[in-house]
């Protein structure tokens, strides 16, 4: 269920600094029309740490309302277990397909602390959970033995891997063959899928959803010649999307496109 190209959506704002909900609706329709498997509002690319509570609710409602036939997986993770549970329950009540939960940032919890955080959230909700491992944003890596424990929790179905280490990703796939591993880094999507990954939660698909979706589908079908051709075609965009802190470049590019 949780495979293919899933877009980590931007949150558009107007010149007054207010969320542009009409623009958000248009972006959702653009994604759905171009074949993505799912949408992640309020992830890193969606600027979740600086979104207000009222904005959060309306953003999720807007995306779910417009998405219709694709998965909607709001980012609900914070560095507070209590707040993460609150956000995750809200997403469940609003009809989300699943939630994406980043490991607690800034706090630098121990591996045992990471497990207990995810277990507390798992026990509080009944929809699927995708774990988000991104040491560069959080300060702590979810080590493979810890992820193996977390993966045993009832609602945990996948991991978005943005550790930057293909060796670690291979360890996860090798040790947890039934567990879904998704790329959290566009540049590493094809290498990860070549060793058993099942897709990507993508930044670049904000711009080029059709091409990223096609690349991922080719890889899922083991047509790596076709996937590799698209990978190298997209490579300049993969690099350009991260020349400054995400989501600055991708939002600038979308603005240039008139989105």
XYZ file of C-alpha atoms in Angstrom:
259
model
C 0.000 0.000 0.000
C 2.699 2.489 0.993
C 4.934 2.384 -2.063
C 5.560 4.401 -5.211
C 5.980 8.168 -5.449
C 4.557 10.068 -2.475
C 4.997 13.844 -2.534
C 6.230 15.756 0.516
C 4.114 18.817 -0.202
C 5.097 22.421 0.251
C 2.780 24.753 2.179
C 2.080 27.810 -0.021
C 1.726 31.242 1.589
C 0.571 34.588 0.253
C 2.482 37.863 0.558
C 0.845 38.533 3.938
C 2.306 35.320 5.365
C -1.049 33.543 5.431
C -1.509 29.998 4.122
C -2.735 30.108 0.524
C -5.445 27.456 0.712
C -6.592 27.954 -2.892
C -3.005 27.467 -4.009
C -2.803 24.349 -1.832
C -5.934 22.952 -3.505
C -4.436 23.604 -6.941
C -1.175 21.903 -5.937
C -3.078 18.825 -4.705
C -4.991 18.572 -7.978
C -1.736 18.927 -9.944
C -0.233 16.044 -7.968
C -3.256 13.759 -8.324
C -3.588 14.446 -12.055
C 0.080 13.530 -12.543
C -0.094 10.103 -10.976
C 1.419 10.275 -7.488
C 0.548 7.507 -5.042
C 0.187 9.745 -2.022
C 0.658 13.162 -0.433
C 2.440 14.208 2.751
C 1.286 17.611 3.987
C 3.133 19.113 6.955
C 6.406 17.260 6.649
C 9.775 19.008 6.654
C 9.006 20.417 3.195
C 5.646 21.637 4.518
C 7.354 23.691 7.282
C 5.511 21.834 10.028
C 7.464 23.246 13.022
C 6.235 26.766 12.263
C 2.608 26.023 11.335
C -0.047 27.122 13.837
C -2.586 24.694 15.287
C -5.455 26.274 13.335
C -3.448 26.185 10.109
C -2.507 22.545 10.725
C -6.118 21.411 10.948
C -7.237 23.328 7.879
C -4.249 22.188 5.787
C -5.011 18.525 6.524
C -8.724 19.051 5.808
C -7.915 20.801 2.518
C -5.552 18.110 1.288
C -7.891 15.251 2.237
C -10.831 17.003 0.583
C -8.984 17.516 -2.706
C -6.923 14.312 -2.783
C -9.872 11.923 -2.972
C -8.249 8.812 -4.509
C -4.669 9.048 -3.225
C -3.144 8.431 0.203
C -2.870 11.403 2.570
C -0.150 11.008 5.203
C 0.220 14.143 7.351
C 3.455 14.767 9.193
C 2.507 14.713 12.875
C 5.868 14.229 14.591
C 7.341 16.781 16.989
C 9.955 16.743 19.751
C 7.150 16.346 22.294
C 5.543 12.916 22.691
C 2.363 14.473 24.069
C 2.044 16.889 21.145
C 2.868 14.155 18.623
C 0.050 12.033 20.025
C -2.312 15.014 19.863
C -1.430 15.763 16.234
C -1.654 12.082 15.271
C -5.081 11.673 16.858
C -6.250 14.790 15.034
C -5.027 13.412 11.691
C -6.808 10.125 12.367
C -10.055 11.924 13.234
C -9.834 13.992 10.042
C -9.565 10.858 7.907
C -5.842 10.570 7.144
C -4.607 7.332 5.565
C -1.565 7.215 7.868
C 0.833 9.555 9.686
C 4.507 10.323 9.141
C 6.354 10.671 12.450
C 9.853 12.107 12.588
C 12.088 11.108 15.466
C 12.126 13.819 18.180
C 14.416 16.645 17.093
C 16.710 18.729 19.322
C 16.133 16.517 22.375
C 18.614 13.870 21.164
C 16.901 10.936 22.891
C 18.637 7.633 23.536
C 17.756 4.614 21.377
C 15.505 3.397 24.210
C 13.899 6.829 24.333
C 13.210 6.668 20.592
C 11.515 3.303 20.977
C 9.353 4.504 23.877
C 8.337 7.640 21.947
C 7.109 5.614 18.959
C 5.458 3.026 21.188
C 3.495 5.732 23.013
C 2.195 7.120 19.718
C 1.496 3.638 18.345
C -0.580 2.805 21.415
C -2.620 6.001 21.116
C -3.856 5.674 17.511
C -5.096 2.965 15.150
C -3.969 4.179 11.702
C -0.639 3.224 10.072
C 2.600 4.968 11.061
C 5.569 5.703 8.810
C 8.744 6.348 10.802
C 10.904 9.230 9.544
C 14.640 8.894 10.165
C 16.609 12.040 9.318
C 19.626 12.549 11.559
C 20.619 15.777 9.791
C 17.426 17.456 11.046
C 17.006 15.720 14.393
C 20.516 15.096 15.722
C 19.926 11.367 16.365
C 20.001 8.384 14.019
C 17.497 5.558 14.521
C 19.893 2.621 14.600
C 18.816 -0.559 12.799
C 18.277 -2.648 15.989
C 16.035 0.134 17.331
C 14.101 0.354 14.060
C 13.657 -3.423 14.170
C 11.964 -3.049 17.578
C 9.832 -0.140 16.375
C 8.820 -2.121 13.275
C 7.263 -4.759 15.545
C 4.732 -2.230 16.839
C 1.235 -2.954 15.522
C 0.699 0.202 13.463
C 4.215 0.803 12.125
C 4.295 -0.093 8.424
C 7.281 1.682 6.850
C 10.260 3.967 7.292
C 11.186 7.085 5.357
C 14.968 6.767 5.278
C 16.918 10.015 5.024
C 19.928 8.981 7.083
C 22.133 9.475 4.022
C 23.684 6.035 4.485
C 22.915 3.462 1.808
C 24.742 0.904 3.988
C 22.254 1.463 6.795
C 19.327 1.250 4.375
C 20.630 -2.071 3.063
C 20.952 -3.375 6.620
C 17.308 -2.474 7.269
C 16.122 -4.208 4.071
C 18.280 -7.255 4.794
C 17.169 -7.610 8.414
C 13.524 -6.586 7.900
C 12.611 -8.044 4.485
C 8.844 -7.604 4.989
C 9.174 -3.971 6.118
C 8.678 -1.148 3.607
C 11.662 1.176 3.167
C 11.075 4.481 1.337
C 13.715 6.967 0.283
C 13.664 10.347 1.984
C 16.266 11.749 -0.399
C 15.423 12.125 -4.115
C 19.038 11.678 -5.087
C 19.127 8.208 -3.472
C 15.752 6.886 -4.614
C 16.996 4.747 -7.483
C 20.028 3.325 -5.614
C 17.758 2.425 -2.693
C 15.157 0.810 -4.933
C 17.870 -1.209 -6.670
C 18.552 -2.940 -3.337
C 14.912 -3.403 -2.327
C 13.390 -0.027 -1.431
C 9.769 0.494 -2.442
C 9.567 4.169 -3.390
C 10.157 7.716 -2.241
C 8.633 10.507 -0.210
C 9.820 13.132 -2.657
C 10.540 16.849 -2.655
C 11.203 17.084 -6.402
C 7.811 15.570 -7.246
C 6.312 18.894 -6.141
C 7.759 20.133 -9.443
C 7.765 17.029 -11.659
C 5.305 14.484 -10.243
C 4.836 12.606 -13.509
C 8.540 12.027 -14.144
C 9.367 11.024 -10.565
C 6.343 8.688 -10.497
C 7.413 7.080 -13.777
C 10.977 6.574 -12.540
C 9.720 4.875 -9.389
C 7.244 2.696 -11.289
C 9.959 1.526 -13.665
C 12.093 0.589 -10.656
C 9.210 -1.274 -9.004
C 8.818 -3.255 -12.251
C 12.585 -3.978 -12.257
C 12.979 -2.032 -15.521
C 16.184 -0.407 -14.316
C 17.329 0.730 -17.772
C 14.269 2.979 -18.083
C 14.461 4.044 -14.425
C 18.146 4.933 -14.774
C 17.452 7.055 -17.863
C 14.913 9.124 -15.915
C 17.161 9.272 -12.861
C 19.927 10.976 -14.838
C 17.424 13.238 -16.568
C 16.186 14.355 -13.153
C 19.616 14.531 -11.526
C 20.153 18.310 -12.076
C 16.790 18.970 -10.394
C 17.624 16.599 -7.536
C 20.787 18.621 -6.928
C 19.202 22.031 -7.479
C 16.376 21.362 -5.029
C 18.905 21.286 -2.181
C 21.333 24.112 -3.053
C 19.888 25.939 -0.022
C 17.849 24.745 2.946
C 14.729 22.829 1.922
C 12.062 24.029 1.084
C 13.544 27.338 -0.150
C 14.709 26.078 -3.579
C 11.629 23.988 -4.389
C 9.248 26.794 -3.406
C 11.268 29.236 -5.517
C 11.086 26.849 -8.474
C 7.338 26.370 -8.056
C 6.911 30.150 -8.010
C 8.899 30.399 -11.249
C 6.515 27.829 -12.740
C 3.541 29.994 -11.777
C 2.287 27.495 -9.208
